[in-house]
Short mmCIF file of C-alpha atoms in Angstrom, two decimals:
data_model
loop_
_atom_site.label_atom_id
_atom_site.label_comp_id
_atom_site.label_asym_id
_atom_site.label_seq_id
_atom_site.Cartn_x
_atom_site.Cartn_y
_atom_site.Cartn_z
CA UNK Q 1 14.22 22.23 13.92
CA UNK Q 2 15.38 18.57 12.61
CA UNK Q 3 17.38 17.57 15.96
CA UNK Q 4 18.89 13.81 15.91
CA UNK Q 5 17.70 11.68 18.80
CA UNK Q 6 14.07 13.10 18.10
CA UNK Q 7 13.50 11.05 15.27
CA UNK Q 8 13.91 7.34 13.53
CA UNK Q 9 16.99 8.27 11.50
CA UNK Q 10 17.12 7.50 7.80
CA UNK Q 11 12.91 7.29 7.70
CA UNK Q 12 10.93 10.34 6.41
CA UNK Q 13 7.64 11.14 5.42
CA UNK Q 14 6.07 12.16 2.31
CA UNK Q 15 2.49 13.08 1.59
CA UNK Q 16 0.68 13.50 -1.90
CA UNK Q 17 -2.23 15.90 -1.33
CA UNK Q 18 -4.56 15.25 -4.65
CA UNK Q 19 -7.44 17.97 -5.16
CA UNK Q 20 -10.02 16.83 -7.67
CA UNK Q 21 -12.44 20.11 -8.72
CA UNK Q 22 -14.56 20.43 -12.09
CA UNK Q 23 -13.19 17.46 -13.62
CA UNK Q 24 -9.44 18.24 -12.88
CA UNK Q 25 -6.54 16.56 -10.63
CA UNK Q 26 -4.28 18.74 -9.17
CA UNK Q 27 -1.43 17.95 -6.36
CA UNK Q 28 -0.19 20.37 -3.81
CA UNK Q 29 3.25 21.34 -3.98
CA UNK Q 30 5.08 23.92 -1.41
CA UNK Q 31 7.97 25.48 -3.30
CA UNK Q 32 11.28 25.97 -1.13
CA UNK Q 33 12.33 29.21 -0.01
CA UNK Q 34 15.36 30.26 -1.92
CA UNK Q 35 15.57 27.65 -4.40
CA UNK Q 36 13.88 26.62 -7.57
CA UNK Q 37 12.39 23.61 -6.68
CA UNK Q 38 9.19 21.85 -5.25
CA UNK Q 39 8.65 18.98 -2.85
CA UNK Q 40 6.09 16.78 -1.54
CA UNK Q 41 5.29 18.05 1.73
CA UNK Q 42 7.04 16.05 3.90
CA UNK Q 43 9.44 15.55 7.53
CA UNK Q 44 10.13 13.04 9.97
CA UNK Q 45 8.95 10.37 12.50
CA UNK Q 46 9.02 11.57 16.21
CA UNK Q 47 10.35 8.38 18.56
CA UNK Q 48 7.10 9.48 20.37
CA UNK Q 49 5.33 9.43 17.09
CA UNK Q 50 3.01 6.73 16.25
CA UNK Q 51 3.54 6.89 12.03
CA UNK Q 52 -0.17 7.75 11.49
CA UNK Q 53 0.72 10.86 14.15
CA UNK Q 54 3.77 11.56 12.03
CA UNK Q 55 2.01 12.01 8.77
CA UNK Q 56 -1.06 14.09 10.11
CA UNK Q 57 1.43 16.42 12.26
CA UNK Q 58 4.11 16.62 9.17
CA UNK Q 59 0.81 17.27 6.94
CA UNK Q 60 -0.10 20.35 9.42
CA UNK Q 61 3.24 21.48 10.11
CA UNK Q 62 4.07 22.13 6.27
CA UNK Q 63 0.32 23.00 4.95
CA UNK Q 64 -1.89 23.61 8.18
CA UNK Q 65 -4.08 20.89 6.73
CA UNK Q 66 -5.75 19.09 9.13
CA UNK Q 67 -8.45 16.44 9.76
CA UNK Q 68 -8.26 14.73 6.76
CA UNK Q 69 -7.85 10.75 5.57
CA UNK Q 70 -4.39 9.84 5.07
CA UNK Q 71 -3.97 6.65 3.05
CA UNK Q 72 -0.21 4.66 3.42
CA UNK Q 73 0.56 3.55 -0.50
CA UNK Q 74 3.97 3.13 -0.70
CA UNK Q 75 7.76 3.13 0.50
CA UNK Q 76 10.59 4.45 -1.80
CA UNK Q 77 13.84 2.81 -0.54
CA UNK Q 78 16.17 2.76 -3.49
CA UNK Q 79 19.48 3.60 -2.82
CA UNK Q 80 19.96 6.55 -5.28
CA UNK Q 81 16.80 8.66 -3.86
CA UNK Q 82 18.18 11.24 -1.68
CA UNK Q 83 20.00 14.44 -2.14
CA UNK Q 84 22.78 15.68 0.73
CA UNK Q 85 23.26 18.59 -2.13
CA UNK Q 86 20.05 19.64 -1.62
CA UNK Q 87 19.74 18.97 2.49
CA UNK Q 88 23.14 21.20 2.58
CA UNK Q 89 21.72 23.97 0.54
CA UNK Q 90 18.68 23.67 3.04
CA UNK Q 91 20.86 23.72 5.98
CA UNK Q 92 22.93 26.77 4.83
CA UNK Q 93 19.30 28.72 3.71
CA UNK Q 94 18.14 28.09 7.32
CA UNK Q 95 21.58 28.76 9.21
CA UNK Q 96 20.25 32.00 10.91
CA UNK Q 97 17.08 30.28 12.40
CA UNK Q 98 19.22 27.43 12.88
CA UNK Q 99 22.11 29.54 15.04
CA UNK Q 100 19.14 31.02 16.70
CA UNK Q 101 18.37 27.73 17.95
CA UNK Q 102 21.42 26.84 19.63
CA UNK Q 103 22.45 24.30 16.88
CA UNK Q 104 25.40 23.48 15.18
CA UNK Q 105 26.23 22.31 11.54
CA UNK Q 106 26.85 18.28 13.67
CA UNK Q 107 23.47 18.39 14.36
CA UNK Q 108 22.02 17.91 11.07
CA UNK Q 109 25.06 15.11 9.39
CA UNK Q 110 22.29 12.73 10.35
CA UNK Q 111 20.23 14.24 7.65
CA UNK Q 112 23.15 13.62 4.66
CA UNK Q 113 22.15 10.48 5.13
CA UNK Q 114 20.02 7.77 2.64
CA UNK Q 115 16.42 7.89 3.73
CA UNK Q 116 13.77 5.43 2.95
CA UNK Q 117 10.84 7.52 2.55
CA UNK Q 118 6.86 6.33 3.41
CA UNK Q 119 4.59 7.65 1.32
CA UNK Q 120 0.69 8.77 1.91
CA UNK Q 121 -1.75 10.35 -0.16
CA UNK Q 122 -5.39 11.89 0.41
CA UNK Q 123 -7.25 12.74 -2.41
CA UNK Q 124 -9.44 16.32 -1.34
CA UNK Q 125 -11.83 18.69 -2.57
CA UNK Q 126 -9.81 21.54 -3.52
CA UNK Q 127 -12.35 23.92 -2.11
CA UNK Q 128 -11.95 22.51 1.38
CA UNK Q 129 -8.69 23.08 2.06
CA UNK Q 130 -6.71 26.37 2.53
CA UNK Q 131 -3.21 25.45 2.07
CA UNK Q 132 -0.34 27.88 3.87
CA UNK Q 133 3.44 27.99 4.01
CA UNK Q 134 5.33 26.38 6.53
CA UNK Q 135 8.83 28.84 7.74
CA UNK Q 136 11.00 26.30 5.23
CA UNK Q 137 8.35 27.13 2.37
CA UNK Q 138 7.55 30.35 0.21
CA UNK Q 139 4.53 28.89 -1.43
CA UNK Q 140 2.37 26.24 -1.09
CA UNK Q 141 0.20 25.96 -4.30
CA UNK Q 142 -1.98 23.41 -6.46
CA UNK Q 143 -0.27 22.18 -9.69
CA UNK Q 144 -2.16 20.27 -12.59
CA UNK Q 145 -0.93 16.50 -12.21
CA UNK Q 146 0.10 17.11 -15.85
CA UNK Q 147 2.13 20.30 -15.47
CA UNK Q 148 4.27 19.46 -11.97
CA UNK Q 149 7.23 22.12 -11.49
CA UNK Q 150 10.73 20.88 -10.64
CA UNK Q 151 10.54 18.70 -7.94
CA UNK Q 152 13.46 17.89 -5.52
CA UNK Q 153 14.31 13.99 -4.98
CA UNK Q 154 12.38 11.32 -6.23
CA UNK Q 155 9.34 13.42 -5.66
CA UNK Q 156 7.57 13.30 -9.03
CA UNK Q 157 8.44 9.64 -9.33
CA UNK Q 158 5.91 9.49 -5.66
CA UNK Q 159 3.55 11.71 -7.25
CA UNK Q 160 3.14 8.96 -10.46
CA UNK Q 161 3.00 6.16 -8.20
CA UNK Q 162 0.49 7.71 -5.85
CA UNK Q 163 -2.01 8.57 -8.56
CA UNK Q 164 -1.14 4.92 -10.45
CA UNK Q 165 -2.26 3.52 -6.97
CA UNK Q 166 -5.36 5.33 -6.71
CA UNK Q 167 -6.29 4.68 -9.85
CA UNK Q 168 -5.64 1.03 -9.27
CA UNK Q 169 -7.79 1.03 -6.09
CA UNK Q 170 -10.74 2.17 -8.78
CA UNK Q 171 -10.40 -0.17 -11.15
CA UNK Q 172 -11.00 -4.07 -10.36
CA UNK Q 173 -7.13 -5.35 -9.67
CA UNK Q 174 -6.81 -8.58 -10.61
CA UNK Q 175 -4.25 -9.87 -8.48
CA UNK Q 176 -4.72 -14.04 -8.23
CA UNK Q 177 -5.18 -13.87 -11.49
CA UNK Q 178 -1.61 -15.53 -11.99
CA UNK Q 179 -2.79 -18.41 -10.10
CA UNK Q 180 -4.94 -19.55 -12.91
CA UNK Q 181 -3.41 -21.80 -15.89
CA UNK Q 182 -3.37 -20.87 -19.46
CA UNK Q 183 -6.83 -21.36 -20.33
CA UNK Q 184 -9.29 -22.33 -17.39
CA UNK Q 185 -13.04 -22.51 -16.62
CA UNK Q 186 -15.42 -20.06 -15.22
CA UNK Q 187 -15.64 -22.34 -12.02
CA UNK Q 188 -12.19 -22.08 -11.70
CA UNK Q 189 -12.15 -18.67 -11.32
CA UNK Q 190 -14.92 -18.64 -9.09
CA UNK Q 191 -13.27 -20.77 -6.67
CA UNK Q 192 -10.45 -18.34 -6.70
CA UNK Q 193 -12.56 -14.95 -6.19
CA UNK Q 194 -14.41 -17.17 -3.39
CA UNK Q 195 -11.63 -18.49 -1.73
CA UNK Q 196 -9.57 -15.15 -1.44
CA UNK Q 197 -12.63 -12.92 -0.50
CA UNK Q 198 -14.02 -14.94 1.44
CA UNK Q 199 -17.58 -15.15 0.47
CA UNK Q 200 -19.73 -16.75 -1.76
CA UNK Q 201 -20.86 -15.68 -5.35
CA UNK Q 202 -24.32 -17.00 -7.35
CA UNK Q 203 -22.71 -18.78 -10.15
CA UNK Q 204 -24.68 -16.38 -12.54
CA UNK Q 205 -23.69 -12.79 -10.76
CA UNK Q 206 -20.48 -13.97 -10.67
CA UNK Q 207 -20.06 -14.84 -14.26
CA UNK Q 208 -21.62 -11.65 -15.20
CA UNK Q 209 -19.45 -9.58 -13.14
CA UNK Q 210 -16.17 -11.67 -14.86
CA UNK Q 211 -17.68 -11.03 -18.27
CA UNK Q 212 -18.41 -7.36 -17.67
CA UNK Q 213 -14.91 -6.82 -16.97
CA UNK Q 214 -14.33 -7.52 -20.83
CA UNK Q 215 -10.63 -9.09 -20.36
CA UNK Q 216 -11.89 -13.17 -20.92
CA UNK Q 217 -11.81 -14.75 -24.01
CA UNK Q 218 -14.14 -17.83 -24.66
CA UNK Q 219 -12.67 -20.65 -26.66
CA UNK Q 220 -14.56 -22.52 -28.87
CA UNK Q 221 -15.43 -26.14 -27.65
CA UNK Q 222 -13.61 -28.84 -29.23
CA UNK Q 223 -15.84 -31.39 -30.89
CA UNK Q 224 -16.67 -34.84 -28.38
CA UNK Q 225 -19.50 -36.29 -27.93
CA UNK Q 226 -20.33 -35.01 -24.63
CA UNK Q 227 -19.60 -31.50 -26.07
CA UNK Q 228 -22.73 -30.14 -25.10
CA UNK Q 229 -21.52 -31.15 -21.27
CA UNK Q 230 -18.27 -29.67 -21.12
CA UNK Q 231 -17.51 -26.52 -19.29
CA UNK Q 232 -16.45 -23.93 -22.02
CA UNK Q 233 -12.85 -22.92 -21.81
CA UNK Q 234 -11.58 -19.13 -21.23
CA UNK Q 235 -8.17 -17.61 -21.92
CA UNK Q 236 -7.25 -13.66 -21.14
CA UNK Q 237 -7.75 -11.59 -24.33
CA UNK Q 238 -4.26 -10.63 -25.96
CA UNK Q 239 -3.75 -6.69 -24.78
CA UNK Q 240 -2.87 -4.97 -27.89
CA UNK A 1 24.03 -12.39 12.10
CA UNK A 2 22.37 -8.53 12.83
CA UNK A 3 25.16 -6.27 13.75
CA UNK A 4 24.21 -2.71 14.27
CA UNK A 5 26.07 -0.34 11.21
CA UNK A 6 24.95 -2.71 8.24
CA UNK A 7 21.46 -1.77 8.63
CA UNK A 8 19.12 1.13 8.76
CA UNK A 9 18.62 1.05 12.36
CA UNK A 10 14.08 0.95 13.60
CA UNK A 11 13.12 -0.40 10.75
CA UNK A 12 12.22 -3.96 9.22
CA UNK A 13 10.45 -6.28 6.93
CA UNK A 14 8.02 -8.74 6.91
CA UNK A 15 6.69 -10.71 4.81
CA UNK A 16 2.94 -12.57 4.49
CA UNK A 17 3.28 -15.32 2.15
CA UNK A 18 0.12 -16.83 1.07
CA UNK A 19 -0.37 -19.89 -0.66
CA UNK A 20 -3.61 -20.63 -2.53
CA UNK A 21 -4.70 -24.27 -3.01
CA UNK A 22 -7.58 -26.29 -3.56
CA UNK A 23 -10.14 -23.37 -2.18
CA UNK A 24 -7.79 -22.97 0.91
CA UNK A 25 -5.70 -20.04 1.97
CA UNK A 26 -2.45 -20.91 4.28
CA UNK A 27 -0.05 -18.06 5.32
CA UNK A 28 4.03 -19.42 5.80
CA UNK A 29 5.24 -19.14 9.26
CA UNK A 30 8.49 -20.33 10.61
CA UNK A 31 8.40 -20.87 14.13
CA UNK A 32 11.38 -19.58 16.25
CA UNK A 33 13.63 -22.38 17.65
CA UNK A 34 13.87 -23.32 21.16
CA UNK A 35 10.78 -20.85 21.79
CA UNK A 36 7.13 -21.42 21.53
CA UNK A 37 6.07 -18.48 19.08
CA UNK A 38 5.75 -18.39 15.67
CA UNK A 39 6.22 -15.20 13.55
CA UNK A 40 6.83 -13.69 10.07
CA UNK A 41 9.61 -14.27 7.79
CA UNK A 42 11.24 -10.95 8.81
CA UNK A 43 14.65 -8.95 8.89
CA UNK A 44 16.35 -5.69 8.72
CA UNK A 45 17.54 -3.44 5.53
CA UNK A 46 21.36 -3.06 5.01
CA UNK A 47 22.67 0.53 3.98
CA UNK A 48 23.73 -1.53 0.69
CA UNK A 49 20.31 -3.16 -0.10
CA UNK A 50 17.49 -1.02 -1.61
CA UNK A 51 13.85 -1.95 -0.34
CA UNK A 52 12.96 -4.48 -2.51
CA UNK A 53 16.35 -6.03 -2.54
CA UNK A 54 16.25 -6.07 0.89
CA UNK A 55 12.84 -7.90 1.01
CA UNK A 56 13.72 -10.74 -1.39
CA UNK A 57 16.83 -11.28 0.30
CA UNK A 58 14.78 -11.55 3.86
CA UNK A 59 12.74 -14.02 2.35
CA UNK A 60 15.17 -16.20 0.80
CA UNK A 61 17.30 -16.11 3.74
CA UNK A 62 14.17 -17.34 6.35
CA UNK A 63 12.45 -19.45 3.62
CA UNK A 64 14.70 -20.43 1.10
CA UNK A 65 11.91 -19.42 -1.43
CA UNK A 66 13.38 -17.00 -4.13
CA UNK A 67 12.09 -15.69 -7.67
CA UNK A 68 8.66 -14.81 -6.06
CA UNK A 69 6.65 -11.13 -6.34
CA UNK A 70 6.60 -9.74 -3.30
CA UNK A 71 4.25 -6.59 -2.84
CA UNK A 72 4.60 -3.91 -0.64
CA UNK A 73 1.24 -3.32 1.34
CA UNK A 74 1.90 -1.30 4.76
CA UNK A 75 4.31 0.01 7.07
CA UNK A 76 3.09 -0.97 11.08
CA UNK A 77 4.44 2.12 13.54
CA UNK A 78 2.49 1.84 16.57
CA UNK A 79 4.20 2.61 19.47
CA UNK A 80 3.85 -0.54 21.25
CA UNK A 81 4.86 -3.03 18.34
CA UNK A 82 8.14 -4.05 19.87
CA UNK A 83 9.17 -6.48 22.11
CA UNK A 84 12.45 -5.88 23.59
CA UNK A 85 11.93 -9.17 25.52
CA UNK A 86 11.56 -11.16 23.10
CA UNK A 87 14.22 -9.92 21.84
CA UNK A 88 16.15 -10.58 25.01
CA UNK A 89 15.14 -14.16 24.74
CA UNK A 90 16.54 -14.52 20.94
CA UNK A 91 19.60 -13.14 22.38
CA UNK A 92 20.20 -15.66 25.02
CA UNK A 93 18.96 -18.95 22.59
CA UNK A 94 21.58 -18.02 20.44
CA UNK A 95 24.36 -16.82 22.44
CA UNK A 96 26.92 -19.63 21.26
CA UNK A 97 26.79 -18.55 17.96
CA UNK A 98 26.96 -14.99 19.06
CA UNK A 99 30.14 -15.81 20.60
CA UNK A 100 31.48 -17.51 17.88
CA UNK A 101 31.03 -14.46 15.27
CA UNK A 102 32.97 -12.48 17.95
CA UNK A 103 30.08 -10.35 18.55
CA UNK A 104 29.17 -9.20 22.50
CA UNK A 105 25.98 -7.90 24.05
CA UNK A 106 26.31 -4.11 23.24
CA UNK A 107 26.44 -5.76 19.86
CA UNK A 108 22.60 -6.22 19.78
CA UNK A 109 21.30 -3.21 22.12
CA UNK A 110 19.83 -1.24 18.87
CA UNK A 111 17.76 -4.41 18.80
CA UNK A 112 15.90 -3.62 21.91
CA UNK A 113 14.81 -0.34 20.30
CA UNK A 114 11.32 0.45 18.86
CA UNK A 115 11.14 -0.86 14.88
CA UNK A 116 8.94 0.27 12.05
CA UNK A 117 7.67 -2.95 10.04
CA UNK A 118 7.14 -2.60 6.10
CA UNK A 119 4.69 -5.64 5.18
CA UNK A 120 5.07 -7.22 1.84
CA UNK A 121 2.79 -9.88 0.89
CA UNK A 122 2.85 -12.47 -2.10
CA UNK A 123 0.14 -14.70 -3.27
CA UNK A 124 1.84 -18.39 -4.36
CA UNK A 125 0.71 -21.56 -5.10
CA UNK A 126 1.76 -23.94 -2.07
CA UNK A 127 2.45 -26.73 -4.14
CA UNK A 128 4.88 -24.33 -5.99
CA UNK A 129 7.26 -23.53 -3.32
CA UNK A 130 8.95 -25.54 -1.39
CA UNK A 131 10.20 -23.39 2.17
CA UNK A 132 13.13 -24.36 4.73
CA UNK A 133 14.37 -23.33 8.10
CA UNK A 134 17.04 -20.18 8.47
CA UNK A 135 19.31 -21.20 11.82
CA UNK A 136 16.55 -19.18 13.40
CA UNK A 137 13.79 -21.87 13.00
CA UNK A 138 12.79 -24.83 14.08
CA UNK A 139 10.57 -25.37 11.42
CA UNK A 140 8.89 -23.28 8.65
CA UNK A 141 5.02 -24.70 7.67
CA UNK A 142 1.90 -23.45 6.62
CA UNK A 143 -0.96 -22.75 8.55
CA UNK A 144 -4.62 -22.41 7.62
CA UNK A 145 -5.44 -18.35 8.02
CA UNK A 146 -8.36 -19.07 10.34
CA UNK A 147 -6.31 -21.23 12.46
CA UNK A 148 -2.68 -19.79 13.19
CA UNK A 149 -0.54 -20.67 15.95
CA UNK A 150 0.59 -17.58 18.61
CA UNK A 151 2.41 -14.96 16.84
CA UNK A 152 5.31 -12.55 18.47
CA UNK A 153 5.31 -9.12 17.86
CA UNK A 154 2.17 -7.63 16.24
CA UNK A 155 2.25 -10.60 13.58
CA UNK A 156 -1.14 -11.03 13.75
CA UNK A 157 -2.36 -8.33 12.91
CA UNK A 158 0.10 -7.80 10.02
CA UNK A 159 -1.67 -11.09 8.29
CA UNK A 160 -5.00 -9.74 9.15
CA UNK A 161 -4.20 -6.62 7.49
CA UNK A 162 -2.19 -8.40 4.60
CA UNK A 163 -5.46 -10.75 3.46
CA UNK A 164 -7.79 -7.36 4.02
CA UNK A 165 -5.62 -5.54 1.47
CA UNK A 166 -5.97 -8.17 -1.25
CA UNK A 167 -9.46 -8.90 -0.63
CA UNK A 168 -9.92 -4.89 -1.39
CA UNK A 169 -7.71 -4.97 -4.03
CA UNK A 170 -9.95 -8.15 -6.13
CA UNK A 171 -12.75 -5.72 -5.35
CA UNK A 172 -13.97 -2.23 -6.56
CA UNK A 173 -12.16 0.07 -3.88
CA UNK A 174 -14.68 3.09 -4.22
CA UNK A 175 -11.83 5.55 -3.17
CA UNK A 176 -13.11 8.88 -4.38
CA UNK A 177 -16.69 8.47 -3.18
CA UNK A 178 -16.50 10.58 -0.22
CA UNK A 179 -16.00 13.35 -2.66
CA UNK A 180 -19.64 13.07 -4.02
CA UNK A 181 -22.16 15.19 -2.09
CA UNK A 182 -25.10 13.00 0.16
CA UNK A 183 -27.49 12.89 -3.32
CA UNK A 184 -25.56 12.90 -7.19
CA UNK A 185 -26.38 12.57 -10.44
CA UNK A 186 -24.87 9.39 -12.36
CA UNK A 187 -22.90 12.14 -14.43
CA UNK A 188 -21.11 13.60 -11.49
CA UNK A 189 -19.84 9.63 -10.74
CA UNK A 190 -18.94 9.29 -14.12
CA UNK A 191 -17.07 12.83 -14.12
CA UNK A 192 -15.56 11.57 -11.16
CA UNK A 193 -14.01 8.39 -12.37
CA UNK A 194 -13.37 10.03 -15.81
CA UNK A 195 -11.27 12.37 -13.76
CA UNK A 196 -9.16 9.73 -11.38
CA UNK A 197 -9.06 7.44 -14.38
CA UNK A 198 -8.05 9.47 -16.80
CA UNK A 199 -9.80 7.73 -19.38
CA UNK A 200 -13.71 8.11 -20.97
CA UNK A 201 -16.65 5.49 -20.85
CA UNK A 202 -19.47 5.45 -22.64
CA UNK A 203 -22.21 6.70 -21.05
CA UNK A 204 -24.47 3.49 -21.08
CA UNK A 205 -21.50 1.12 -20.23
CA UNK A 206 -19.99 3.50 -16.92
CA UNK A 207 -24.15 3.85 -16.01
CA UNK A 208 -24.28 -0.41 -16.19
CA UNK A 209 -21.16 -0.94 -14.44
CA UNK A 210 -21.56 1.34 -11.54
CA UNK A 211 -25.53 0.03 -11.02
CA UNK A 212 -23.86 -3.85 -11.25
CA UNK A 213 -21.75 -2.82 -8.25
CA UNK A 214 -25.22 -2.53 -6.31
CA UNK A 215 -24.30 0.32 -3.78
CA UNK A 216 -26.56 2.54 -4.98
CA UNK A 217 -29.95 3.48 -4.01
CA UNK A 218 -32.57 5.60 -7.24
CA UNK A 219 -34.25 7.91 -5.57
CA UNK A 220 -37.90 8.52 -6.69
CA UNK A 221 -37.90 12.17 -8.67
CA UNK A 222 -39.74 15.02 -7.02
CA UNK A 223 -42.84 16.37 -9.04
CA UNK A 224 -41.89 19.35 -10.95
CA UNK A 225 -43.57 20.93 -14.60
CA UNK A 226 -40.05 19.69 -16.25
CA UNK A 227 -39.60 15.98 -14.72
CA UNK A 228 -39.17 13.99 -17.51
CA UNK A 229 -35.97 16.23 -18.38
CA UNK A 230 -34.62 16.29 -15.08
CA UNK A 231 -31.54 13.27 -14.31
CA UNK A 232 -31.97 11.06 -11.37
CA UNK A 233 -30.71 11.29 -8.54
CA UNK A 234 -28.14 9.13 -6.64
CA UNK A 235 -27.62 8.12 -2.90
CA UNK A 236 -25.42 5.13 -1.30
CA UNK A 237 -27.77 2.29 -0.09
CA UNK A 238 -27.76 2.06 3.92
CA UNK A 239 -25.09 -0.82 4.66
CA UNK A 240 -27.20 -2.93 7.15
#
């Protein structure tokens, strides 16, 4: 049970568990007992927590997952994000366990409150994990990323943003790329890529790599007549 | 000044701001008057701000720099982050103006208390911002990221960390990978990025771009009747 003093108030956890299988992306979802609605699986940070602990042991506690990569990608924090409707309906589903316990309704006003929630992801092979329920949860299933049930919260809106950051981390992000001006030479950019990653490039891998990417546009020289000395100019293609 | 009540109490920001210049990378540190210790532009997060409010405001209040992107990158939750003395020692250099807001020591005790960090970074041009001092500082510079002055807390590291994160970001992040088995076809990469992605390639094009990445190792096909119809097979290169 939740007890205030155990935990960082107003600070949860939520985890996106991503199965990939045969060509398919699927996110596991337990479904609360006695109501019609999903969440992430998710909890709170122990004082005696470090916040990697916290995620692993919320992760086990709700799924009985265990020894697998955890990956930090984001903190929700807007004000509108939680749900004391929902935490009260929770509350009064849970009251017998809850009596059991020695506990009384004051215990849990701490969790009426607004959270800020962290958010980590793993992305799995569905056939190496056996997901089960936790006591709050009466299923714990896989869901196609495109076909997500109700979810409580902000929950689907950390399921997007967990799969957009993923897919991010696969494609080249071109962050620094803001730093350039309008149109700019291939040295300039090289200087850039060099600068921030530390490293070296050979001018020729590097402008291959650039090129590959397929978002430059080369301008067309003006006429001088030291034309055939002049850098050529690039600008970003327009994104239609 | 920080009374307990306004803010979500264990956690706060900071912020690495990097400025790009001239092949250089400096990071923006105000040091801490009266005290020899440098540290992050940093604060807490009122119940009234959301996250990102909060951040900007943090910022602008240590640094006077506004109208930036700041990027959320990682929440720090160790255990031994905090430093209740220095703290303490904050406490005591600014006790006059303590007094004057009316404030007393009990005031400041959920100060002392272990704090979860949320790190934003942004990536500026220094000759585009111009920072000044809060009343906390005694001045607010930039420092060259292989040479920076002592940091409180676990500062460091939360630069460190900050210029790691962007230098993944500018380059393929092969999240995903660990998914593949110790020898693969090129078609079970490309199912797997088609998957993550969301989004086809062309066989030829995925095949180039993955082989430009250089990671992976051909490995010679075994004699059999049917070899010429048989794919190749796949394995990472050894990382020396």
């Amino acid at each position: 049970m939740f007890q205030k003093g155990d935990y960082i108030e107003q600070v949860s956890i939520d985890c996106v568990i991503l199965g990939f299988h045969n060509k398919q992306l699927k996110v596991l979802l337990p479904k609360l007992k006695a109501l019609n609605i999903w969440t992430l699986p998710g909890g709170f940070i122990r004082q005696t927590d470090s916040l990697e602990e916290a995620a692993l042991r919320i992760l086990a506690d709700r799924t009985a997952i265990r020894d697998i990569y955890l990956e930090q990608f984001m903190v929700f924090g807007s004000l509108e994000r939680s749900s004391p409707k929902l935490m009260k309906s929770l509350e009064e589903i849970h009251k017998e366990s809850i009596a059991e316990a020695g506990l009384v309704e004051a215990d849990f006003a701490w969790l009426q409150r607004r959270f800020i929630s962290i958010g980590y992801y793993a992305l799995v092979d569905i056939h190496k994990v056996v997901p089960l329920c936790s006591e709050l949860d009466e299923t714990c299933e896989w869901y196609d990323i495109n076909e997500l049930p109700p979810l409580a919260f902000d929950h689907a809106d950390i399921v997007t943003k967990a799969i957009e950051h993923i897919r991010l981390m696969l494609n080249h992000k071109l962050i620094g790329f803001n730093l350039l001006p309008e149109t700019f030479t291939m040295k300039e950019v090289q200087d850039l890529y060099e600068t921030i990653l530390d490293r070296p490039f050979r001018r020729n891998n590097f402008q291959k790599m650039i090129l590959d990417l397929d978002i430059l546009e080369r301008l067309e020289k003006k006429f001088t007549g030291a034309a055939n000395k002049a850098p050529f100019l690039y600008r970003f293609k327009k994104m239609s």
